[in-house]
PDB file of C-alpha atoms in Angstrom:
ATOM      1  CA  MET C1121     104.989 127.378  61.048  1.00  0.00           C
ATOM      2  CA  ALA C1122     101.897 125.609  60.028  1.00  0.00           C
ATOM      3  CA  PHE C1123     102.111 121.884  60.462  1.00  0.00           C
ATOM      4  CA  CYS C1124      99.305 119.463  60.559  1.00  0.00           C
ATOM      5  CA  ILE C1125      99.048 115.629  60.941  1.00  0.00           C
ATOM      6  CA  ALA C1126      95.788 113.893  60.234  1.00  0.00           C
ATOM      7  CA  VAL C1127      94.696 110.292  60.375  1.00  0.00           C
ATOM      8  CA  ILE C1128      91.709 109.410  58.242  1.00  0.00           C
ATOM      9  CA  GLY C1129      89.892 106.004  58.645  1.00  0.00           C
ATOM     10  CA  LYS C1130      88.890 103.498  55.835  1.00  0.00           C
ATOM     11  CA  ASP C1131      85.575 105.233  55.346  1.00  0.00           C
ATOM     12  CA  ASN C1132      87.160 108.735  55.113  1.00  0.00           C
ATOM     13  CA  ALA C1133      86.109 109.597  58.587  1.00  0.00           C
ATOM     14  CA  PRO C1134      88.688 111.676  60.469  1.00  0.00           C
ATOM     15  CA  LEU C1135      90.234 109.554  63.340  1.00  0.00           C
ATOM     16  CA  TYR C1136      92.685 112.126  64.567  1.00  0.00           C
ATOM     17  CA  LEU C1137      93.847 115.591  63.664  1.00  0.00           C
ATOM     18  CA  ALA C1138      96.538 117.646  65.265  1.00  0.00           C
ATOM     19  CA  THR C1139      97.707 121.183  64.238  1.00  0.00           C
ATOM     20  CA  SER C1140     100.547 123.231  65.555  1.00  0.00           C
ATOM     21  CA  ASP C1141      98.606 126.383  64.886  1.00  0.00           C
ATOM     22  CA  LEU C1142      95.151 126.435  66.405  1.00  0.00           C
ATOM     23  CA  GLU C1143      94.042 129.678  64.751  1.00  0.00           C
ATOM     24  CA  ARG C1144      94.529 128.135  61.403  1.00  0.00           C
ATOM     25  CA  GLU C1145      93.061 124.698  62.282  1.00  0.00           C
ATOM     26  CA  LEU C1146      89.878 125.140  60.148  1.00  0.00           C
ATOM     27  CA  ASP C1147      92.073 126.165  57.128  1.00  0.00           C
ATOM     28  CA  LEU C1148      94.199 123.138  57.588  1.00  0.00           C
ATOM     29  CA  GLN C1149      91.343 120.859  57.891  1.00  0.00           C
ATOM     30  CA  TYR C1150      90.085 122.000  54.525  1.00  0.00           C
ATOM     31  CA  HIS C1151      93.414 121.231  53.025  1.00  0.00           C
ATOM     32  CA  VAL C1152      93.254 117.739  54.546  1.00  0.00           C
ATOM     33  CA  HIS C1153      89.783 117.286  53.187  1.00  0.00           C
ATOM     34  CA  ALA C1154      90.668 118.417  49.740  1.00  0.00           C
ATOM     35  CA  ALA C1155      93.643 115.925  49.797  1.00  0.00           C
ATOM     36  CA  LEU C1156      91.492 112.877  50.188  1.00  0.00           C
ATOM     37  CA  ASP C1157      90.384 113.197  46.583  1.00  0.00           C
ATOM     38  CA  VAL C1158      93.940 113.143  45.362  1.00  0.00           C
ATOM     39  CA  VAL C1159      94.645 110.025  47.616  1.00  0.00           C
ATOM     40  CA  GLU C1160      91.794 108.232  46.059  1.00  0.00           C
ATOM     41  CA  GLU C1161      92.840 109.086  42.624  1.00  0.00           C
ATOM     42  CA  LYS C1162      96.406 108.010  43.254  1.00  0.00           C
ATOM     43  CA  CYS C1163      95.374 104.613  44.675  1.00  0.00           C
ATOM     44  CA  LEU C1164      93.062 104.068  41.700  1.00  0.00           C
ATOM     45  CA  ILE C1165      95.176 105.026  38.656  1.00  0.00           C
ATOM     46  CA  GLY C1166      98.307 103.271  39.421  1.00  0.00           C
ATOM     47  CA  LYS C1167      96.698  99.855  39.703  1.00  0.00           C
ATOM     48  CA  GLY C1168      99.396  97.528  38.539  1.00  0.00           C
ATOM     49  CA  ALA C1169     101.959 100.121  38.053  1.00  0.00           C
ATOM     50  CA  PRO C1170     105.043  99.353  39.958  1.00  0.00           C
ATOM     51  CA  GLU C1171     105.504 102.756  41.597  1.00  0.00           C
ATOM     52  CA  SER C1172     102.132 102.722  42.995  1.00  0.00           C
ATOM     53  CA  LYS C1173     102.752  99.775  45.254  1.00  0.00           C
ATOM     54  CA  GLU C1174     104.573 101.866  47.813  1.00  0.00           C
ATOM     55  CA  LEU C1175     102.425 102.950  50.845  1.00  0.00           C
ATOM     56  CA  TYR C1176     103.960 106.371  50.688  1.00  0.00           C
ATOM     57  CA  LEU C1177     102.185 108.506  48.121  1.00  0.00           C
ATOM     58  CA  GLY C1178     104.458 111.440  47.993  1.00  0.00           C
ATOM     59  CA  LEU C1179     103.433 115.051  47.398  1.00  0.00           C
ATOM     60  CA  LEU C1180      99.654 115.076  46.830  1.00  0.00           C
ATOM     61  CA  TYR C1181      99.377 118.752  45.770  1.00  0.00           C
ATOM     62  CA  SER C1182     100.668 122.071  46.890  1.00  0.00           C
ATOM     63  CA  THR C1183      99.207 125.445  47.373  1.00  0.00           C
ATOM     64  CA  GLU C1184     100.847 128.888  47.744  1.00  0.00           C
ATOM     65  CA  ASN C1185     101.524 128.292  51.368  1.00  0.00           C
ATOM     66  CA  HIS C1186     101.311 124.614  51.925  1.00  0.00           C
ATOM     67  CA  LYS C1187     102.564 121.166  50.725  1.00  0.00           C
ATOM     68  CA  ILE C1188     100.491 118.225  51.285  1.00  0.00           C
ATOM     69  CA  TYR C1189     101.845 114.703  51.561  1.00  0.00           C
ATOM     70  CA  GLY C1190      99.966 111.482  51.807  1.00  0.00           C
ATOM     71  CA  PHE C1191     100.340 107.841  52.870  1.00  0.00           C
ATOM     72  CA  VAL C1192      97.929 105.012  52.819  1.00  0.00           C
ATOM     73  CA  THR C1193      98.355 101.812  54.860  1.00  0.00           C
ATOM     74  CA  ASN C1194      97.376  98.346  53.556  1.00  0.00           C
ATOM     75  CA  SER C1195      94.207  98.677  55.665  1.00  0.00           C
ATOM     76  CA  ARG C1196      93.174 101.818  53.780  1.00  0.00           C
ATOM     77  CA  VAL C1197      93.834 104.172  56.669  1.00  0.00           C
ATOM     78  CA  LYS C1198      95.175 107.427  55.342  1.00  0.00           C
ATOM     79  CA  PHE C1199      97.769 109.714  56.837  1.00  0.00           C
ATOM     80  CA  ILE C1200      97.986 113.356  55.613  1.00  0.00           C
ATOM     81  CA  VAL C1201     100.656 115.797  56.526  1.00  0.00           C
ATOM     82  CA  VAL C1202     100.508 119.368  55.721  1.00  0.00           C
ATOM     83  CA  ILE C1203     103.711 121.451  55.730  1.00  0.00           C
ATOM     84  CA  ASP C1204     104.527 125.050  55.211  1.00  0.00           C
ATOM     85  CA  SER C1205     105.867 125.730  51.755  1.00  0.00           C
ATOM     86  CA  SER C1206     108.529 128.042  53.266  1.00  0.00           C
ATOM     87  CA  ASN C1207     109.941 125.247  55.118  1.00  0.00           C
ATOM     88  CA  ILE C1208     112.789 123.974  53.020  1.00  0.00           C
ATOM     89  CA  ALA C1209     114.446 121.964  55.862  1.00  0.00           C
ATOM     90  CA  LEU C1210     111.928 119.170  55.348  1.00  0.00           C
ATOM     91  CA  ARG C1211     112.990 117.157  52.362  1.00  0.00           C
ATOM     92  CA  GLU C1212     111.477 114.038  50.893  1.00  0.00           C
ATOM     93  CA  ASN C1213     113.491 111.757  53.261  1.00  0.00           C
ATOM     94  CA  GLU C1214     112.261 113.670  56.312  1.00  0.00           C
ATOM     95  CA  VAL C1215     108.719 113.473  55.141  1.00  0.00           C
ATOM     96  CA  ARG C1216     109.198 109.705  54.684  1.00  0.00           C
ATOM     97  CA  ALA C1217     110.565 109.441  58.204  1.00  0.00           C
ATOM     98  CA  ILE C1218     107.596 111.356  59.634  1.00  0.00           C
ATOM     99  CA  PHE C1219     105.297 108.923  57.941  1.00  0.00           C
ATOM    100  CA  ARG C1220     107.207 105.902  59.045  1.00  0.00           C
ATOM    101  CA  ASN C1221     107.052 107.227  62.719  1.00  0.00           C
ATOM    102  CA  LEU C1222     103.331 108.029  62.318  1.00  0.00           C
ATOM    103  CA  HIS C1223     102.632 104.567  61.038  1.00  0.00           C
ATOM    104  CA  MET C1224     104.505 102.976  63.854  1.00  0.00           C
ATOM    105  CA  LEU C1225     102.510 105.084  66.366  1.00  0.00           C
ATOM    106  CA  TYR C1226      99.292 104.209  64.730  1.00  0.00           C
ATOM    107  CA  THR C1227      99.865 100.495  64.829  1.00  0.00           C
ATOM    108  CA  ASP C1228     100.760 100.748  68.370  1.00  0.00           C
ATOM    109  CA  ALA C1229      97.523 102.696  69.102  1.00  0.00           C
ATOM    110  CA  VAL C1230      95.418 100.119  67.225  1.00  0.00           C
ATOM    111  CA  CYS C1231      96.959  97.237  69.296  1.00  0.00           C
ATOM    112  CA  ASN C1232      95.674  98.834  72.456  1.00  0.00           C
ATOM    113  CA  PRO C1233      92.921  96.548  73.491  1.00  0.00           C
ATOM    114  CA  PHE C1234      90.830  99.562  74.790  1.00  0.00           C
ATOM    115  CA  TYR C1235      90.752 101.172  71.407  1.00  0.00           C
ATOM    116  CA  ILE C1236      87.988 100.255  69.201  1.00  0.00           C
ATOM    117  CA  PRO C1237      88.854 100.266  65.554  1.00  0.00           C
ATOM    118  CA  GLY C1238      87.108 102.926  63.506  1.00  0.00           C
ATOM    119  CA  GLU C1239      86.674 105.177  66.486  1.00  0.00           C
ATOM    120  CA  GLN C1240      88.499 108.449  67.028  1.00  0.00           C
ATOM    121  CA  LEU C1241      91.990 108.200  68.424  1.00  0.00           C
ATOM    122  CA  THR C1242      91.762 109.789  71.879  1.00  0.00           C
ATOM    123  CA  SER C1243      94.824 107.945  73.440  1.00  0.00           C
ATOM    124  CA  LYS C1244      96.937 110.495  75.439  1.00  0.00           C
ATOM    125  CA  LYS C1245     100.062 108.536  74.724  1.00  0.00           C
ATOM    126  CA  PHE C1246      99.499 108.721  70.985  1.00  0.00           C
ATOM    127  CA  ASP C1247      98.654 112.456  71.199  1.00  0.00           C
ATOM    128  CA  LYS C1248     101.811 113.111  73.127  1.00  0.00           C
ATOM    129  CA  ALA C1249     103.963 111.277  70.690  1.00  0.00           C
ATOM    130  CA  ILE C1250     102.420 113.066  67.671  1.00  0.00           C
ATOM    131  CA  GLN C1251     102.898 116.490  69.322  1.00  0.00           C
ATOM    132  CA  LYS C1252     106.578 115.412  69.773  1.00  0.00           C
ATOM    133  CA  LEU C1253     106.915 114.332  66.149  1.00  0.00           C
ATOM    134  CA  MET C1254     105.489 117.746  65.182  1.00  0.00           C
ATOM    135  CA  THR C1255     107.729 119.806  67.271  1.00  0.00           C
ATOM    136  CA  GLY C1256     110.679 117.649  66.479  1.00  0.00           C
ATOM    137  CA  ASN C1257     110.340 118.766  62.805  1.00  0.00           C
ATOM    138  CA  ALA C1258     109.550 122.364  63.524  1.00  0.00           C
TER     139      ALA C1258
ATOM    140  CA  MET U 968     111.449  76.839  71.104  1.00  0.00           C
ATOM    141  CA  SER U 969     110.736  78.046  74.673  1.00  0.00           C
ATOM    142  CA  GLU U 970     109.172  81.168  73.331  1.00  0.00           C
ATOM    143  CA  GLU U 971     106.962  79.291  70.944  1.00  0.00           C
ATOM    144  CA  ILE U 972     105.435  77.222  73.622  1.00  0.00           C
ATOM    145  CA  VAL U 973     104.151  80.307  75.345  1.00  0.00           C
ATOM    146  CA  PHE U 974     101.735  81.106  72.616  1.00  0.00           C
ATOM    147  CA  ASP U 975     100.506  77.432  72.577  1.00  0.00           C
ATOM    148  CA  CYS U 976      99.837  77.554  76.293  1.00  0.00           C
ATOM    149  CA  LEU U 977      98.051  80.902  76.071  1.00  0.00           C
ATOM    150  CA  HIS U 978      95.927  79.614  73.166  1.00  0.00           C
ATOM    151  CA  ALA U 979      95.017  76.539  75.325  1.00  0.00           C
ATOM    152  CA  GLU U 980      93.953  78.642  78.263  1.00  0.00           C
ATOM    153  CA  ILE U 981      91.911  80.896  75.989  1.00  0.00           C
ATOM    154  CA  VAL U 982      90.110  77.906  74.699  1.00  0.00           C
ATOM    155  CA  ASN U 983      89.523  76.619  78.278  1.00  0.00           C
ATOM    156  CA  TYR U 984      88.456  79.881  79.624  1.00  0.00           C
ATOM    157  CA  CYS U 985      85.915  80.566  76.796  1.00  0.00           C
ATOM    158  CA  LEU U 986      84.317  77.122  76.994  1.00  0.00           C
ATOM    159  CA  ASP U 987      84.182  77.076  80.760  1.00  0.00           C
ATOM    160  CA  SER U 988      82.575  80.369  81.048  1.00  0.00           C
ATOM    161  CA  SER U 989      79.895  79.658  78.699  1.00  0.00           C
ATOM    162  CA  LYS U 990      77.252  77.053  79.495  1.00  0.00           C
ATOM    163  CA  ASP U 991      77.168  75.347  76.129  1.00  0.00           C
ATOM    164  CA  GLN U 992      80.331  73.451  75.482  1.00  0.00           C
ATOM    165  CA  HIS U 993      79.851  73.939  71.688  1.00  0.00           C
ATOM    166  CA  ASP U 994      79.562  77.593  71.795  1.00  0.00           C
ATOM    167  CA  LEU U 995      82.557  78.750  69.829  1.00  0.00           C
ATOM    168  CA  ALA U 996      81.378  82.178  68.979  1.00  0.00           C
ATOM    169  CA  THR U 997      83.408  83.950  71.801  1.00  0.00           C
ATOM    170  CA  LEU U 998      86.574  82.135  70.724  1.00  0.00           C
ATOM    171  CA  GLU U 999      86.147  83.183  67.108  1.00  0.00           C
ATOM    172  CA  TYR U1000      85.444  86.813  68.119  1.00  0.00           C
ATOM    173  CA  ILE U1001      88.722  86.890  70.150  1.00  0.00           C
ATOM    174  CA  GLY U1002      90.348  85.658  67.152  1.00  0.00           C
ATOM    175  CA  PHE U1003      88.655  88.228  64.947  1.00  0.00           C
ATOM    176  CA  THR U1004      89.751  91.235  67.084  1.00  0.00           C
ATOM    177  CA  THR U1005      93.308  89.757  67.378  1.00  0.00           C
ATOM    178  CA  GLY U1006      93.642  89.372  63.605  1.00  0.00           C
ATOM    179  CA  TYR U1007      92.155  92.745  63.056  1.00  0.00           C
ATOM    180  CA  ARG U1008      94.716  94.567  65.210  1.00  0.00           C
ATOM    181  CA  LEU U1009      97.688  92.227  64.432  1.00  0.00           C
ATOM    182  CA  ILE U1010      97.456  92.700  60.585  1.00  0.00           C
ATOM    183  CA  GLU U1011      97.937  96.451  60.938  1.00  0.00           C
ATOM    184  CA  ARG U1012     101.275  95.696  62.475  1.00  0.00           C
ATOM    185  CA  LEU U1013     102.375  92.855  60.143  1.00  0.00           C
ATOM    186  CA  THR U1014     101.688  94.687  56.927  1.00  0.00           C
ATOM    187  CA  ARG U1015     103.646  97.759  58.060  1.00  0.00           C
ATOM    188  CA  ASP U1016     106.605  97.045  55.830  1.00  0.00           C
ATOM    189  CA  VAL U1017     104.724  95.310  53.041  1.00  0.00           C
ATOM    190  CA  GLN U1018     103.934  96.917  49.804  1.00  0.00           C
ATOM    191  CA  ARG U1019     100.337  97.565  48.870  1.00  0.00           C
ATOM    192  CA  PHE U1020      98.464  94.417  47.772  1.00  0.00           C
ATOM    193  CA  LYS U1021      97.424  94.433  44.169  1.00  0.00           C
ATOM    194  CA  ASP U1022      94.434  92.174  44.462  1.00  0.00           C
ATOM    195  CA  GLU U1023      92.558  89.619  46.444  1.00  0.00           C
ATOM    196  CA  LEU U1024      94.902  86.682  45.427  1.00  0.00           C
ATOM    197  CA  GLU U1025      97.995  88.529  46.531  1.00  0.00           C
ATOM    198  CA  THR U1026      96.412  89.227  49.910  1.00  0.00           C
ATOM    199  CA  MET U1027      95.611  85.573  50.241  1.00  0.00           C
ATOM    200  CA  LYS U1028      99.164  84.646  49.380  1.00  0.00           C
ATOM    201  CA  PHE U1029     100.372  86.998  52.143  1.00  0.00           C
ATOM    202  CA  ILE U1030      98.047  85.349  54.652  1.00  0.00           C
ATOM    203  CA  CYS U1031      99.265  81.874  53.672  1.00  0.00           C
ATOM    204  CA  THR U1032     102.994  82.674  53.624  1.00  0.00           C
ATOM    205  CA  ASP U1033     104.069  85.598  55.768  1.00  0.00           C
ATOM    206  CA  PHE U1034     101.035  85.734  58.128  1.00  0.00           C
ATOM    207  CA  TRP U1035     101.090  81.943  58.609  1.00  0.00           C
ATOM    208  CA  THR U1036     104.847  81.764  59.174  1.00  0.00           C
ATOM    209  CA  LEU U1037     104.705  84.506  61.889  1.00  0.00           C
ATOM    210  CA  ILE U1038     102.010  82.871  63.721  1.00  0.00           C
ATOM    211  CA  TYR U1039     102.317  79.053  63.097  1.00  0.00           C
ATOM    212  CA  LYS U1040     106.080  78.863  62.250  1.00  0.00           C
ATOM    213  CA  LYS U1041     105.396  77.227  58.981  1.00  0.00           C
ATOM    214  CA  GLN U1042     103.793  78.077  55.624  1.00  0.00           C
ATOM    215  CA  VAL U1043     100.480  76.482  54.600  1.00  0.00           C
ATOM    216  CA  ASP U1044     100.934  73.338  52.521  1.00  0.00           C
ATOM    217  CA  ASN U1045      98.459  74.158  49.844  1.00  0.00           C
ATOM    218  CA  LEU U1046      96.221  77.089  48.700  1.00  0.00           C
ATOM    219  CA  ARG U1047      93.590  76.469  46.102  1.00  0.00           C
ATOM    220  CA  THR U1048      90.942  78.811  44.602  1.00  0.00           C
ATOM    221  CA  ASN U1049      88.219  78.498  42.171  1.00  0.00           C
ATOM    222  CA  ASN U1050      88.762  82.171  41.135  1.00  0.00           C
ATOM    223  CA  HIS U1051      85.226  82.976  42.314  1.00  0.00           C
ATOM    224  CA  GLY U1052      85.964  84.072  45.813  1.00  0.00           C
ATOM    225  CA  MET U1053      86.310  80.618  47.320  1.00  0.00           C
ATOM    226  CA  TYR U1054      89.815  79.654  48.790  1.00  0.00           C
ATOM    227  CA  VAL U1055      90.766  76.388  50.459  1.00  0.00           C
ATOM    228  CA  VAL U1056      93.896  76.401  52.650  1.00  0.00           C
ATOM    229  CA  HIS U1057      95.465  73.130  53.605  1.00  0.00           C
ATOM    230  CA  ASP U1058      97.834  72.801  56.472  1.00  0.00           C
ATOM    231  CA  ASN U1059      99.000  69.149  56.977  1.00  0.00           C
ATOM    232  CA  ALA U1060     100.383  69.812  60.435  1.00  0.00           C
ATOM    233  CA  PHE U1061      98.352  72.564  62.060  1.00  0.00           C
ATOM    234  CA  ARG U1062     100.196  73.925  65.079  1.00  0.00           C
ATOM    235  CA  PHE U1063      97.351  73.709  67.594  1.00  0.00           C
ATOM    236  CA  LEU U1064      96.648  70.083  66.600  1.00  0.00           C
ATOM    237  CA  THR U1065     100.089  68.585  66.485  1.00  0.00           C
ATOM    238  CA  ARG U1066     100.115  67.923  70.261  1.00  0.00           C
ATOM    239  CA  ILE U1067      96.844  66.003  70.105  1.00  0.00           C
ATOM    240  CA  SER U1068      97.034  62.265  69.401  1.00  0.00           C
ATOM    241  CA  PRO U1069      95.058  61.146  66.340  1.00  0.00           C
ATOM    242  CA  GLY U1070      91.833  59.360  67.201  1.00  0.00           C
ATOM    243  CA  ILE U1071      88.134  59.442  66.842  1.00  0.00           C
ATOM    244  CA  LYS U1072      87.471  60.613  70.368  1.00  0.00           C
ATOM    245  CA  GLN U1073      90.005  63.545  69.979  1.00  0.00           C
ATOM    246  CA  LEU U1074      88.522  64.384  66.638  1.00  0.00           C
ATOM    247  CA  GLU U1075      85.375  65.457  68.492  1.00  0.00           C
ATOM    248  CA  GLN U1076      87.416  68.046  70.315  1.00  0.00           C
ATOM    249  CA  ALA U1077      89.109  69.379  67.309  1.00  0.00           C
ATOM    250  CA  PRO U1078      86.723  72.309  66.460  1.00  0.00           C
ATOM    251  CA  LYS U1079      87.626  74.067  69.782  1.00  0.00           C
ATOM    252  CA  PHE U1080      91.202  74.379  68.511  1.00  0.00           C
ATOM    253  CA  VAL U1081      90.611  75.799  65.065  1.00  0.00           C
ATOM    254  CA  ALA U1082      87.906  78.342  66.059  1.00  0.00           C
ATOM    255  CA  PHE U1083      90.479  81.001  67.103  1.00  0.00           C
ATOM    256  CA  THR U1084      92.213  80.607  63.725  1.00  0.00           C
ATOM    257  CA  CYS U1085      89.076  80.953  61.775  1.00  0.00           C
ATOM    258  CA  GLY U1086      88.543  84.206  63.575  1.00  0.00           C
ATOM    259  CA  LEU U1087      92.103  85.262  63.178  1.00  0.00           C
ATOM    260  CA  VAL U1088      92.034  84.912  59.402  1.00  0.00           C
ATOM    261  CA  ARG U1089      88.596  86.563  59.126  1.00  0.00           C
ATOM    262  CA  GLY U1090      89.810  89.509  61.141  1.00  0.00           C
ATOM    263  CA  ALA U1091      92.975  90.006  59.200  1.00  0.00           C
ATOM    264  CA  LEU U1092      91.107  89.831  55.833  1.00  0.00           C
ATOM    265  CA  SER U1093      88.440  92.144  57.109  1.00  0.00           C
ATOM    266  CA  ASN U1094      90.978  94.857  57.937  1.00  0.00           C
ATOM    267  CA  LEU U1095      92.446  94.437  54.519  1.00  0.00           C
ATOM    268  CA  GLY U1096      89.081  95.175  53.022  1.00  0.00           C
ATOM    269  CA  ILE U1097      88.119  91.661  52.239  1.00  0.00           C
ATOM    270  CA  ASN U1098      84.738  90.584  53.855  1.00  0.00           C
ATOM    271  CA  SER U1099      84.713  86.859  54.292  1.00  0.00           C
ATOM    272  CA  THR U1100      83.357  83.768  56.010  1.00  0.00           C
ATOM    273  CA  VAL U1101      85.944  81.320  57.283  1.00  0.00           C
ATOM    274  CA  THR U1102      85.194  77.755  58.287  1.00  0.00           C
ATOM    275  CA  ALA U1103      87.449  74.828  59.179  1.00  0.00           C
ATOM    276  CA  GLU U1104      87.362  71.191  58.631  1.00  0.00           C
ATOM    277  CA  VAL U1105      89.559  68.550  60.422  1.00  0.00           C
ATOM    278  CA  GLN U1106      89.355  65.006  59.008  1.00  0.00           C
ATOM    279  CA  THR U1107      92.479  63.537  60.556  1.00  0.00           C
ATOM    280  CA  ILE U1108      94.518  65.114  63.218  1.00  0.00           C
ATOM    281  CA  PRO U1109      96.800  67.120  62.802  1.00  0.00           C
ATOM    282  CA  ALA U1110      95.833  68.119  59.210  1.00  0.00           C
ATOM    283  CA  CYS U1111      93.314  70.928  58.906  1.00  0.00           C
ATOM    284  CA  ARG U1112      91.535  72.603  55.967  1.00  0.00           C
ATOM    285  CA  PHE U1113      90.217  76.163  56.007  1.00  0.00           C
ATOM    286  CA  HIS U1114      87.545  77.226  53.642  1.00  0.00           C
ATOM    287  CA  ILE U1115      87.587  81.027  53.033  1.00  0.00           C
ATOM    288  CA  GLU U1116      84.557  82.381  51.183  1.00  0.00           C
ATOM    289  CA  VAL U1117      84.693  85.984  50.051  1.00  0.00           C
ATOM    290  CA  ASN U1118      81.422  87.848  50.250  1.00  0.00           C
ATOM    291  CA  ARG U1119      81.358  90.316  47.431  1.00  0.00           C
ATOM    292  CA  ASN U1120      78.731  92.852  47.660  1.00  0.00           C
TER     293      ASN U1120
END
């Protein structure tokens, strides 16, 4: 199944991208890239509206084969998760849980004194945990 | 209580270390920078379960209540703003100054103990997307006043 987790920085530069299917990595990257516009829109329109105050943005858009979910932290770092449409095991709650774990992992990675904020995330520990997160939901 | 003292001791050591290693006793830039990086990383963790901030004022309120409580175990006593990007934060019993006896001689040493916090606030705001300049003012120990000037451009 196709599954992709991406971390995008404040300035929309990719900080981290992991895919479970290497052959389709480029295709998945396009999806993530396209999702950024939707994220921006969602953050802008909902100004003041109560539902927009949540960090979790929900389903951004879906294509024939994929569903793309988004999450924005208070520091404007975006998390994008791409899921196979055929995968019905992953419901809203599971997706939320993925984002929660992802956020936790990210904050831990940022608190590493050797990590420079804004640079790519190359931490092995972070990578391992993300891989685990992906296979755990496969 | 015992775990609170650890942070006070660490802070005192950071101050000593920074000022000893630099030749100029009035060079607070290193100290401020340590505060900045700490604040920048820390805020990521502290805002994890917080809803998205609506505007600048809401962010400031978070800094004055939740952020301050977590670090200094109390809220600030007063927050004022002129609504043009200038904020003044009053703390009548600033944690790092409460153990210093009030006096003119001690007042000269006060900037050392507020520089870290200036950086901390600046770092936290910077990660939340607010570019600012933070300065502190101590008139009588242990009261302290922080001026936060938001740079909008």
